[in-house]
Short mmCIF file of C-alpha atoms and ligand atoms in Angstrom, two decimals:
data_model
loop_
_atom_site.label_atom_id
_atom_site.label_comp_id
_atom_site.label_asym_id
_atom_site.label_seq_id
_atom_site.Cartn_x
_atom_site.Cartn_y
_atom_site.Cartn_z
CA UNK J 8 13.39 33.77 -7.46
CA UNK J 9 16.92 32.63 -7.58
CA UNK J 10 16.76 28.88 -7.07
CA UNK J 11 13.27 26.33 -7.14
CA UNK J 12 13.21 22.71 -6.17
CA UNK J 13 10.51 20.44 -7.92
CA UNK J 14 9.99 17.01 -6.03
CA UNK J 15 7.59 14.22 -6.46
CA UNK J 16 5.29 13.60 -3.21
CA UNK J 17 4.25 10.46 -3.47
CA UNK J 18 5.90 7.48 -5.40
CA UNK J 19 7.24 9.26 -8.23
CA UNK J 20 5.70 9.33 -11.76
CA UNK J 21 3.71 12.24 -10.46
CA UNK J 22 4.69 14.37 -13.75
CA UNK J 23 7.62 16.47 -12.83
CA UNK J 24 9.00 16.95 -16.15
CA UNK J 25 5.43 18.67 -16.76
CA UNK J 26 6.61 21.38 -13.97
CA UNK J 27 9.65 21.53 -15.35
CA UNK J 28 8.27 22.55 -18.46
CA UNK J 29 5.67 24.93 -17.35
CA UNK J 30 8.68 26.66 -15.23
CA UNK J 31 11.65 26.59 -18.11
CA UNK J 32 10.88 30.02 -19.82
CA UNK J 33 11.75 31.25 -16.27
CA UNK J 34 14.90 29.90 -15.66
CA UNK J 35 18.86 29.39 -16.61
CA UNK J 36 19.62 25.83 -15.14
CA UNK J 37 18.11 22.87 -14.56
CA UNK J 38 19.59 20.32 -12.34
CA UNK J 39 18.97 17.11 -12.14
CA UNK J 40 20.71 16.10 -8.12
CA UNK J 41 19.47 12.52 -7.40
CA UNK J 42 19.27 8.59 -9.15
CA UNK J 43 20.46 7.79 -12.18
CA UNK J 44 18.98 6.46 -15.72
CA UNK J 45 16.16 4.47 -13.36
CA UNK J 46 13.92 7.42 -13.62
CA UNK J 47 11.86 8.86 -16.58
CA UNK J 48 10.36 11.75 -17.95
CA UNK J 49 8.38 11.30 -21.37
CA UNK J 50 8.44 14.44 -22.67
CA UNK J 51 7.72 16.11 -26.49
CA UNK J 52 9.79 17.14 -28.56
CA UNK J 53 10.18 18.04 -32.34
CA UNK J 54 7.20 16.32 -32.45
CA UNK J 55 8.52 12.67 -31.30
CA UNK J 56 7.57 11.12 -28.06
CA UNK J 57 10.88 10.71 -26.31
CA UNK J 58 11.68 9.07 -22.93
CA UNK J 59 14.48 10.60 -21.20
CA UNK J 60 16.41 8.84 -18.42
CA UNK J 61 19.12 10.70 -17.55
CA UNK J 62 19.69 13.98 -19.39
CA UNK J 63 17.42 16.43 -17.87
CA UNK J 64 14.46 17.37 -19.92
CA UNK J 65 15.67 21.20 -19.73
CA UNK J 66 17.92 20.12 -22.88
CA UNK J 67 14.71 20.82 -24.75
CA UNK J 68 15.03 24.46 -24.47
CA UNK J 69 17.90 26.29 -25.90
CA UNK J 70 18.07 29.20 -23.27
CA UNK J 71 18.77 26.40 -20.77
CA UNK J 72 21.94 24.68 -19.14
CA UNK J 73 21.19 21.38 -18.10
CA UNK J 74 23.32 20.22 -15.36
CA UNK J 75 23.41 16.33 -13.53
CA UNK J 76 24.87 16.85 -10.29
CA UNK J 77 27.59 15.45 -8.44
CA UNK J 78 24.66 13.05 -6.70
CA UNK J 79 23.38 11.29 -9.69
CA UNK J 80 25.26 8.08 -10.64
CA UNK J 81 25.80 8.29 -13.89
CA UNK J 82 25.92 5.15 -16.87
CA UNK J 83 28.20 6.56 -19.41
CA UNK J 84 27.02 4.41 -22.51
CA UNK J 85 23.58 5.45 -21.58
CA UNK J 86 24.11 8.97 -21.04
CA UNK J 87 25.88 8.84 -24.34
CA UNK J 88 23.18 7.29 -26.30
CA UNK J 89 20.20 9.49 -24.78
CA UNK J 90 23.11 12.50 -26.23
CA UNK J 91 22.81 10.93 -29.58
CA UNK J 92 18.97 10.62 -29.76
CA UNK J 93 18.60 14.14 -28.97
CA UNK J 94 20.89 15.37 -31.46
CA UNK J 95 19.75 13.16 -34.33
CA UNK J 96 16.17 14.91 -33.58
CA UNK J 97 17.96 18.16 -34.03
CA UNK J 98 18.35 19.11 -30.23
CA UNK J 99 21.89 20.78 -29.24
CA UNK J 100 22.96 18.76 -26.58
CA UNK J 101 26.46 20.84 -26.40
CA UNK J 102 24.74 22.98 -23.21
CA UNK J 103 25.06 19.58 -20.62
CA UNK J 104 27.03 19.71 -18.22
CA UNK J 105 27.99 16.67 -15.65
CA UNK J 106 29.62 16.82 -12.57
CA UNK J 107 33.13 15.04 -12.21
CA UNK J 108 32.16 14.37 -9.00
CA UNK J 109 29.39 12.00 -10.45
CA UNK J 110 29.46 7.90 -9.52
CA UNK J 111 29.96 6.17 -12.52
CA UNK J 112 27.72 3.26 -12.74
CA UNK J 113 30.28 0.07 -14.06
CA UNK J 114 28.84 -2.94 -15.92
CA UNK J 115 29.83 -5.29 -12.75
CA UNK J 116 27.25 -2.93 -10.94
CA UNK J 117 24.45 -4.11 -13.54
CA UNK J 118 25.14 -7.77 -13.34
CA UNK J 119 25.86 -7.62 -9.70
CA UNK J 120 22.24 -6.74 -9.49
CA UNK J 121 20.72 -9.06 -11.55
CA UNK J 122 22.03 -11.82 -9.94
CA UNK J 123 21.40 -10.40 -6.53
CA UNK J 124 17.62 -9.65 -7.29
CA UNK J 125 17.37 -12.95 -8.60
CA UNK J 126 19.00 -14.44 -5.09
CA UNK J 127 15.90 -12.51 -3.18
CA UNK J 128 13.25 -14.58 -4.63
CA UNK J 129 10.31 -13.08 -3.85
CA UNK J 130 12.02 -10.67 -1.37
CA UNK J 131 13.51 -9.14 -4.81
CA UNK J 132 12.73 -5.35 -4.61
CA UNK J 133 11.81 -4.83 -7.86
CA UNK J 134 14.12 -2.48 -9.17
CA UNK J 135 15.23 -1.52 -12.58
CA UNK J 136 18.35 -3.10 -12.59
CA UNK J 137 20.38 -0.45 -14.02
CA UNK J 138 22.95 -0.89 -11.39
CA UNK J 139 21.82 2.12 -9.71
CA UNK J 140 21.44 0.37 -5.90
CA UNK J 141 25.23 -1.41 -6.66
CA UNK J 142 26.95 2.30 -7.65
CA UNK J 143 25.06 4.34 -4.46
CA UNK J 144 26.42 1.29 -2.40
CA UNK J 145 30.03 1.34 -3.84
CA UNK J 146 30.12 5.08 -3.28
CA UNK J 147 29.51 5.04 0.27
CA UNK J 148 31.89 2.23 1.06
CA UNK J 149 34.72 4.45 -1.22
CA UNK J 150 35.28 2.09 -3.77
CA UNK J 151 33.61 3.76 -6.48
CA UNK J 152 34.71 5.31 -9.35
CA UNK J 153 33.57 9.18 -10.57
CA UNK J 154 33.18 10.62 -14.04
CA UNK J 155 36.27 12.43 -13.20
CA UNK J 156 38.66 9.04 -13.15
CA UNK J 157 37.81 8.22 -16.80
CA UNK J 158 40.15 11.66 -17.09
CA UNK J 159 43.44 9.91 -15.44
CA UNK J 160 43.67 6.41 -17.37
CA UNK J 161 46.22 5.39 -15.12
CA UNK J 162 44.62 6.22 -11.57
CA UNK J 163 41.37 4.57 -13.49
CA UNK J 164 43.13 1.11 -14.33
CA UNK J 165 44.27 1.10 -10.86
CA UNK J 166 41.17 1.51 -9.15
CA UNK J 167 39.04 -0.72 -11.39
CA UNK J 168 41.21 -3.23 -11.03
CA UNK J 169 41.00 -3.23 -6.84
CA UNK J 170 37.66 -3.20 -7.34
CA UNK J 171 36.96 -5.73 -9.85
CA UNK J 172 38.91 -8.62 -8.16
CA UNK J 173 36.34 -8.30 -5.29
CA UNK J 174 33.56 -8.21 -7.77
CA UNK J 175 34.70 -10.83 -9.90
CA UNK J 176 35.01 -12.90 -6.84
CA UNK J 177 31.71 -12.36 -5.63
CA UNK J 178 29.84 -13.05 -9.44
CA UNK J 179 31.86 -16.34 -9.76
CA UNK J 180 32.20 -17.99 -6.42
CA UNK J 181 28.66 -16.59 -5.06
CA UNK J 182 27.00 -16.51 -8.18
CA UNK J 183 28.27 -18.72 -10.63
CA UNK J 184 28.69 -16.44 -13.10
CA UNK J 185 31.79 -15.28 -15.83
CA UNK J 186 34.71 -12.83 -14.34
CA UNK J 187 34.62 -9.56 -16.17
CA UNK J 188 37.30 -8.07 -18.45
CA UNK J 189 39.08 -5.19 -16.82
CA UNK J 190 40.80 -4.75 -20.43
CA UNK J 191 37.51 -4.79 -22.01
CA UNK J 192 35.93 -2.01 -19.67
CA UNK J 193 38.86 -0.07 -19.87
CA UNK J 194 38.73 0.23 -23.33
CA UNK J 195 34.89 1.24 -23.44
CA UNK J 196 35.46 3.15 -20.83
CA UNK J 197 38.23 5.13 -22.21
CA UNK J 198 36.08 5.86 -25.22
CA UNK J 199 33.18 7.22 -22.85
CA UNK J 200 35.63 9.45 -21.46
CA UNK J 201 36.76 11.07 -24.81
CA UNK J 202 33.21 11.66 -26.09
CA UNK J 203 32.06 12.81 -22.21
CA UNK J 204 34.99 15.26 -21.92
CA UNK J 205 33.64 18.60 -23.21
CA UNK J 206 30.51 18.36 -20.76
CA UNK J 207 32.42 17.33 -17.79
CA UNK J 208 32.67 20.93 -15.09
CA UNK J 209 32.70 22.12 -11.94
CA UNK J 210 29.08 22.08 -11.25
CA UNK J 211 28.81 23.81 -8.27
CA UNK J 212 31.03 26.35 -8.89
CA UNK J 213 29.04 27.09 -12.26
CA UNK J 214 25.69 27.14 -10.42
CA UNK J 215 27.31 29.74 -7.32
CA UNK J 216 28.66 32.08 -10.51
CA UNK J 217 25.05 31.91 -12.24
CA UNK J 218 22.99 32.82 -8.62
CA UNK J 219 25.49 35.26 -8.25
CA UNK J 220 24.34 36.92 -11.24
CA UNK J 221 20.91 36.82 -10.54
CA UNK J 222 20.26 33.49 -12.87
CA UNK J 223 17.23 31.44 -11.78
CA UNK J 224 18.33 27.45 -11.26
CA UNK J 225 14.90 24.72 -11.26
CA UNK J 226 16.54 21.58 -9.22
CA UNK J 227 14.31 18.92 -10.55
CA UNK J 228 14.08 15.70 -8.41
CA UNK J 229 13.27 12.19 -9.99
CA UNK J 230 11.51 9.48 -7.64
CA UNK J 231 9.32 10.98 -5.10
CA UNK J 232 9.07 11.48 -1.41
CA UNK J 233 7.87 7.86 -0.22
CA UNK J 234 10.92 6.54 -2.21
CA UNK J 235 13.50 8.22 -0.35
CA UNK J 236 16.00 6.57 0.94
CA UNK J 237 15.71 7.43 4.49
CA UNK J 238 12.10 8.89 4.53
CA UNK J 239 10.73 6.46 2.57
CA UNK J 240 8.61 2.84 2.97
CA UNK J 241 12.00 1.13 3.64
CA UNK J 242 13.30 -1.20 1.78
CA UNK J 243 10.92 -0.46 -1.14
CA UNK J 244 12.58 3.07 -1.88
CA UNK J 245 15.21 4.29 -4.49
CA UNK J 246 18.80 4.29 -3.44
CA UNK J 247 19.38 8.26 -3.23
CA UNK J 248 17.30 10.58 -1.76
CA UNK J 249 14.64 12.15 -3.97
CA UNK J 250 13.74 14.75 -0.96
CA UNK J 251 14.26 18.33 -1.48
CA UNK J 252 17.05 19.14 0.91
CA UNK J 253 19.10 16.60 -0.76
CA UNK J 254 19.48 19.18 -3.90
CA UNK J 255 21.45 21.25 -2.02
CA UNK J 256 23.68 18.70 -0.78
CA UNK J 257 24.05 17.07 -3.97
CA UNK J 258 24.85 20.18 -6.25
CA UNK J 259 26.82 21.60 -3.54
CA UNK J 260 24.38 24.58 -3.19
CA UNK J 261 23.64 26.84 -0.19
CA UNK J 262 20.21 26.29 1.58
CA UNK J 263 19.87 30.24 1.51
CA UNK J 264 19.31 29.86 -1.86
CA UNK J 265 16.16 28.33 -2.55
CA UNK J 266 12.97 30.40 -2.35
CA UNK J 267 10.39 27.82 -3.85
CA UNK J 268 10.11 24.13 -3.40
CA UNK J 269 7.12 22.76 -5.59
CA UNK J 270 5.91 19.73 -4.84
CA UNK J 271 4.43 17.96 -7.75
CA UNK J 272 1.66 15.66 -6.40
CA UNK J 273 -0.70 13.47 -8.95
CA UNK J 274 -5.01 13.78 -7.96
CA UNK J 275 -4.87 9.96 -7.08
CA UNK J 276 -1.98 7.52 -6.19
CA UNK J 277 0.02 5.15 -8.23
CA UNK J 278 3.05 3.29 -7.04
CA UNK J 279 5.79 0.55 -9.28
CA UNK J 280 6.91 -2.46 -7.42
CA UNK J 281 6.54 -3.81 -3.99
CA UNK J 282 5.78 -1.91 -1.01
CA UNK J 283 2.57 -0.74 1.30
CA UNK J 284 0.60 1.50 -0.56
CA UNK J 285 -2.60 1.77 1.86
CA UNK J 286 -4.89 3.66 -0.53
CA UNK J 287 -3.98 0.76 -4.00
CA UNK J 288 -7.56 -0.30 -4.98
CA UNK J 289 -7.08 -3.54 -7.11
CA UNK J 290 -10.30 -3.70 -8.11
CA UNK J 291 -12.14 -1.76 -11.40
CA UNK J 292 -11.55 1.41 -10.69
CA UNK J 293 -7.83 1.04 -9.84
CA UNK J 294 -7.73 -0.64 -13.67
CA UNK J 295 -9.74 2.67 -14.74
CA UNK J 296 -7.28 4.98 -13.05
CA UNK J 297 -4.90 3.17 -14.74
CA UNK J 298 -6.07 2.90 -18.45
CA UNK J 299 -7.41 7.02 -18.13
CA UNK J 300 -4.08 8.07 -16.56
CA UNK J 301 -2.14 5.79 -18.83
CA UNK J 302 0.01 4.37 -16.26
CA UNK J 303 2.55 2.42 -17.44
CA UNK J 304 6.53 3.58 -15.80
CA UNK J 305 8.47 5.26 -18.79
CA UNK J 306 11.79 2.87 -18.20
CA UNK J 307 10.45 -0.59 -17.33
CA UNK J 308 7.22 -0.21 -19.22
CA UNK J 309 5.44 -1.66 -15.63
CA UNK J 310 1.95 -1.31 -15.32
CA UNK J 311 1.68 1.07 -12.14
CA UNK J 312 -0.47 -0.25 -9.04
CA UNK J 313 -2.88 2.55 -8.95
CA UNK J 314 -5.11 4.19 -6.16
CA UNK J 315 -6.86 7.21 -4.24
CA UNK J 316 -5.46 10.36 -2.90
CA UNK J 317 -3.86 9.97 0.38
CA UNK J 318 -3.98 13.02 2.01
CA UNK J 319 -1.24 11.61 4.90
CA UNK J 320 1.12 11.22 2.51
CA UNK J 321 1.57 14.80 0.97
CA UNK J 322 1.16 15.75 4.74
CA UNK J 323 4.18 13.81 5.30
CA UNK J 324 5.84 15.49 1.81
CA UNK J 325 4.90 18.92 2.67
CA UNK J 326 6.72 18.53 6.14
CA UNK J 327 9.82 16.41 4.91
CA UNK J 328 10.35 19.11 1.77
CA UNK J 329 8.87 22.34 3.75
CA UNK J 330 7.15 23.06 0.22
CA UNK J 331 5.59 26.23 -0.51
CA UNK J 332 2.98 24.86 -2.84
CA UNK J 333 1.77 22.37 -4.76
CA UNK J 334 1.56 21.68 -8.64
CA UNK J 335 -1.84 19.49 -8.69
CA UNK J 336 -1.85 17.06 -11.60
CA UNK J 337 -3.72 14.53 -13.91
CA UNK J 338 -6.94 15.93 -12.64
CA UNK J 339 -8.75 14.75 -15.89
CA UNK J 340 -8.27 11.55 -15.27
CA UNK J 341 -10.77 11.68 -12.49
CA UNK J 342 -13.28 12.32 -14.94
CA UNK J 343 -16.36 10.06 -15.00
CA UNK J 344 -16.48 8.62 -11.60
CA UNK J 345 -19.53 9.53 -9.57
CA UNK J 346 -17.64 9.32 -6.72
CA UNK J 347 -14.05 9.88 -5.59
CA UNK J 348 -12.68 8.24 -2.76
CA UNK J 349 -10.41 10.67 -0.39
CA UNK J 350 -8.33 9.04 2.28
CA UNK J 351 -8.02 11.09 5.25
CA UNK J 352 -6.19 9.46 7.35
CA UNK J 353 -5.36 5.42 8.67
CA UNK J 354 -6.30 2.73 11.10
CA UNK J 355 -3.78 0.45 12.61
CA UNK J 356 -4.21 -2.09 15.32
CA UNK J 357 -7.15 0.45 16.56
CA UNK J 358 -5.43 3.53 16.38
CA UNK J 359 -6.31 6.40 14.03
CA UNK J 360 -3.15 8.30 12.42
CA UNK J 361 -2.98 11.66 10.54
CA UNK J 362 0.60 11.00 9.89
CA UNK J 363 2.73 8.70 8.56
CA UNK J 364 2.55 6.21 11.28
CA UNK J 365 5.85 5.84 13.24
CA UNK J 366 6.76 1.77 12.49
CA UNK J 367 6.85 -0.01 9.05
CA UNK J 368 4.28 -2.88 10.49
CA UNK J 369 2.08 -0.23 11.54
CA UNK J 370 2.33 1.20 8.21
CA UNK J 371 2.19 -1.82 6.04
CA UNK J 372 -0.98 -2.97 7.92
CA UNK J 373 -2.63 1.06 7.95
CA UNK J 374 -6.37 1.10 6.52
CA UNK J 375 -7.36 4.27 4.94
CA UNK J 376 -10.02 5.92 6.52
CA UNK J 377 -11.96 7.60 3.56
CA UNK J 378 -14.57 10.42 2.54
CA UNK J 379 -16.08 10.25 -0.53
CA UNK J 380 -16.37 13.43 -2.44
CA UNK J 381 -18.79 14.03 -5.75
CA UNK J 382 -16.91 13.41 -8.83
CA UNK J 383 -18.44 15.39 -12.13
CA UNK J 384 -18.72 13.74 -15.95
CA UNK J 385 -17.64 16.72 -18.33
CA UNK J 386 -13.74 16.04 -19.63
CA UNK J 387 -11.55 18.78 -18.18
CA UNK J 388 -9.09 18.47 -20.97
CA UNK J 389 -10.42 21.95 -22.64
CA UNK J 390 -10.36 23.75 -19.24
CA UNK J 391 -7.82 27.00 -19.86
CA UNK J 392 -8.64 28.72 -16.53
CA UNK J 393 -9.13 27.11 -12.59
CA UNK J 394 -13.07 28.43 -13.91
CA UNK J 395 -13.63 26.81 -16.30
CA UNK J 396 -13.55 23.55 -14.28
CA UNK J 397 -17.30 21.76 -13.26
CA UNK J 398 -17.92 23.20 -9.24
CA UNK J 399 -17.28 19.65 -8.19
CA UNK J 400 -13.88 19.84 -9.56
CA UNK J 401 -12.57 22.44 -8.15
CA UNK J 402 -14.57 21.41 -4.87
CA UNK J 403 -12.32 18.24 -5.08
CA UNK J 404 -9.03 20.93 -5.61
CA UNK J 405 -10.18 22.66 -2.39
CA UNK J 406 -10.61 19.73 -0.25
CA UNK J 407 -7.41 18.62 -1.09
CA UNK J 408 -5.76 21.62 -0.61
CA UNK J 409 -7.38 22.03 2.78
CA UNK J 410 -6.29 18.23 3.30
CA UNK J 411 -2.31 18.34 2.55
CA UNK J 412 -2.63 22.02 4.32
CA UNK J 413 0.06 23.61 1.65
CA UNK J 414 -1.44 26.21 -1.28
CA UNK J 415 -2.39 24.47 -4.54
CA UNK J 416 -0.83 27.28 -7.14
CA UNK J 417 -1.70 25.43 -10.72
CA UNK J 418 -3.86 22.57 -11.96
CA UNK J 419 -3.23 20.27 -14.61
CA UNK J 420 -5.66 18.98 -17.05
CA UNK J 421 -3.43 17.10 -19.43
CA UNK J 422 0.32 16.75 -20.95
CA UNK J 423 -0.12 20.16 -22.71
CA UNK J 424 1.43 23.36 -21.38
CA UNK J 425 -1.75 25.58 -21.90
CA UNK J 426 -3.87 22.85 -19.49
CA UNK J 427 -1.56 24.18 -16.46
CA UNK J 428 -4.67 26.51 -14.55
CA UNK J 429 -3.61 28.50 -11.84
CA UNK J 430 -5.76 28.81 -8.91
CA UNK J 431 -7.49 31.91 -7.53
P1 LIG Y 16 7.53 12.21 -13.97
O1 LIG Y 16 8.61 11.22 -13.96
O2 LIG Y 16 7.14 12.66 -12.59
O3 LIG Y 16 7.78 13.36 -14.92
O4 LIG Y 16 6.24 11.49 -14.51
P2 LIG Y 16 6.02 10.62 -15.84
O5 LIG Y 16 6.75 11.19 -16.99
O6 LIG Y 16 6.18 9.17 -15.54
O7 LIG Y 16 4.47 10.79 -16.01
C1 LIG Y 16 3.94 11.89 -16.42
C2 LIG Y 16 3.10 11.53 -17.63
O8 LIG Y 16 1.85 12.09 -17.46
C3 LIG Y 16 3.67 12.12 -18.90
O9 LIG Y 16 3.37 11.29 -19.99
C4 LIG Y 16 2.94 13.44 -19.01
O10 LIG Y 16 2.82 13.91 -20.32
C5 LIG Y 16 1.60 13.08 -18.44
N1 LIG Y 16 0.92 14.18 -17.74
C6 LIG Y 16 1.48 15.15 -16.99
N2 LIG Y 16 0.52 15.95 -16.46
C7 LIG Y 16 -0.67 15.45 -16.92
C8 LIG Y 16 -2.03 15.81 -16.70
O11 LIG Y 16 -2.37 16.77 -16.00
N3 LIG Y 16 -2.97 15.02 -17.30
C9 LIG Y 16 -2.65 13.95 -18.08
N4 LIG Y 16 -3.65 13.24 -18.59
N5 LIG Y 16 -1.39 13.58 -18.29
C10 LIG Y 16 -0.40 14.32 -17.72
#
């Protein structure tokens, strides 16, 4: 099993850095390949509750490497401080490695999109405002800066400076705002640079030399599938793409090495920010999906619009990723519902769709067609085998395994490694 993608399939938050845990005894790397510090895993360690952005959540285990590949834009004084959290809690953060090849994300980038969400009104997209968006932009119109620039302080002043007189241009004559110090960001910068040094590699070529000998690499995705840039519910998607086959591209990795590509995929729906979301039910039991599955994102603190399974939707993810199975979780928050709703498939404008339907209008207008399975009372949080479950619960696994048509391998009942069941 040389290399394993995990990758959300729906809007993200579907509890990836679960997976990741439940795989890491297995593996050598992990890779994070896509976004920057706008995504979040909340993970456990020494006992304290932590919230990682950036740093993959493989730092946790001392067998692992932890790499961030040359596709995740990367905020250096954030990157730094998540390093210094994890060492004061004990945690040697001495095996992470970046890629040089990495965007950096520059402080114009986080007030050029503050002021630019602002100038949407309510067309803002509601995004984090990290400066994530500004840095994927500047990259493809090759005016950004990489991690490996803060190496060369000469070729760095040079090309900040090009830069920032277009920015500063655009935040005071557009948007009325203060010019930036290219003296000041230097300076930080430069100090970034010093501390970032030591983890700063060849990413790919470390990766290649580890497959070679036989070393088992987890690529684990942040976002999900219906945020991705292209395959997503354009414009309410990330800025990178969270879909498998961009690992590849992103580490600089061969598709002939990937054998597995898990697709992590929560037992109801919950989406952050705007966007259709056909299967969102803002009444009650939305708020009870909510409260149970404690919904609230890990970097904004949002409270997450929350839903039913739509079964088009990890059709859609199993064919964009081509996964090979699916990591089922949150299933105990289901708990207590005499019913569970189960969309099928949609209605638009008269016409019934099993996929993904082909035009945004169509989509943002699709109804979901439901069937309404039995739901059971008993909590599932002491289940320790796909058995022990009530029959209704695993009914509800089948169905939606027959549903999304891709093999359900493991259940989860809670945050805990032990409530991971495999199935049959
Ligand atoms: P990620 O970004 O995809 O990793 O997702 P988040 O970190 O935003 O959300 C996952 C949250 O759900 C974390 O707090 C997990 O501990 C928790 N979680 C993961 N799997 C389960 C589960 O099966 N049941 C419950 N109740 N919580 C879970």
């Amino acid at each position: 099993m040389p290399a394993s993608i995990v990758v959300g399939t729906q809007w993200g938050d579907e509890g990836k850095g679960k997976v990741t845990d439940y795989l890491a005894d297995q593996m050598r790397f992990v890779v994070r390949y896509q976004g920057g510090n706008n995504a979040g895993h909340t993970v456990v360690a020494e006992g304290h509750l932590l919230k990682l952005h950036l740093v993959p959540s493989g730092i946790l285990y001392s067998h692992l490497t932890s790499v961030i590949a040359d596709g995740v834009v990367v905020d250096p004084g954030v990157l730094l401080e998540e390093m210094d959290t994890l060492s004061g809690l004990g945690i040697d953060v001495s095996r992470l490695v970046v890629s040089g090849n990495a965007h950096l994300i520059m402080p114009y980038h986080l007030e050029l999109e503050k002021v630019t969400e602002r100038h949407l009104g309510k067309h803002a997209l509601g995004t984090t405002k990290r400066g994530i968006g500004p840095a994927y932009a500047d990259k493809a119109a090759r005016i950004g800066l990489r991690l490996q620039d803060l190496f060369d302080p000469k070729i760095f002043r040079e090309k900040l400076e090009v830069v920032l007189k277009e920015k500063n241009l655009l935040l005071t004559k557009v948007y009325n705002r203060l010019p930036l110090s290219a003296d000041t960001i230097v300076e930080d910068y430069r100090a970034y640079g010093e501390r970032l040094r030591p983890h700063v590699a060849d990413t790919s070529r470390l990766l290649y030399e580890g497959l070679r000998a036989g070393e088992n690499v987890l690529f684990e995705g942040a976002q999900g599938t219906l945020l991705d840039l292209d395959h997503g519910t354009y414009p309410f998607v990330t800025s990178s793409n969270p879909v498998a086959g961009f690992a590849l591209a992103s580490a600089g990795v061969g598709p002939m090495e990937v054998d597995r590509v898990i697709g992590v995929t929560k037992a109801y729906v919950t989406r952050v920010g705007s966007g259709p979301f056909p299967t969102e039910d803002p009444g009650p039991d939305g708020e009870r999906l909510g409260e149970a599955g404690k919904e609230f994102g890990t970097t904004t603190g949002r409270k997450r619009r929350c839903g039913w399974f739509d079964a088009v939707l990890v059709r859609y993810a199993a064919r964009l990723n081509g996964l090979s199975e699916i990591f089922l979780t949150k299933l105990d928050v289901l708990s207590g519902f005499p019913t569970i709703k189960v969309c099928t498939g949609y209605v638009a404008d008269g016409e019934t769709f099993e996929d993904v339907p082909p035009h945004q209008s169509l989509f943002h207008r699709a109804q979901p067609v439901y069937e309404e399975l039995e739901g059971w009372d008993e909590s599932l949080s002491e289940a320790r085998s796909f058995g022990d479950l009530p029959p209704a619960a695993r009914k509800y696994v089948e169905r939606l395994q027959d549903l999304a048509g891709v093999r359900i391998g493991v259940v989860s009942v809670g945050p805990a490694r032990e409530q991971s069941l495999p199935v049959g």
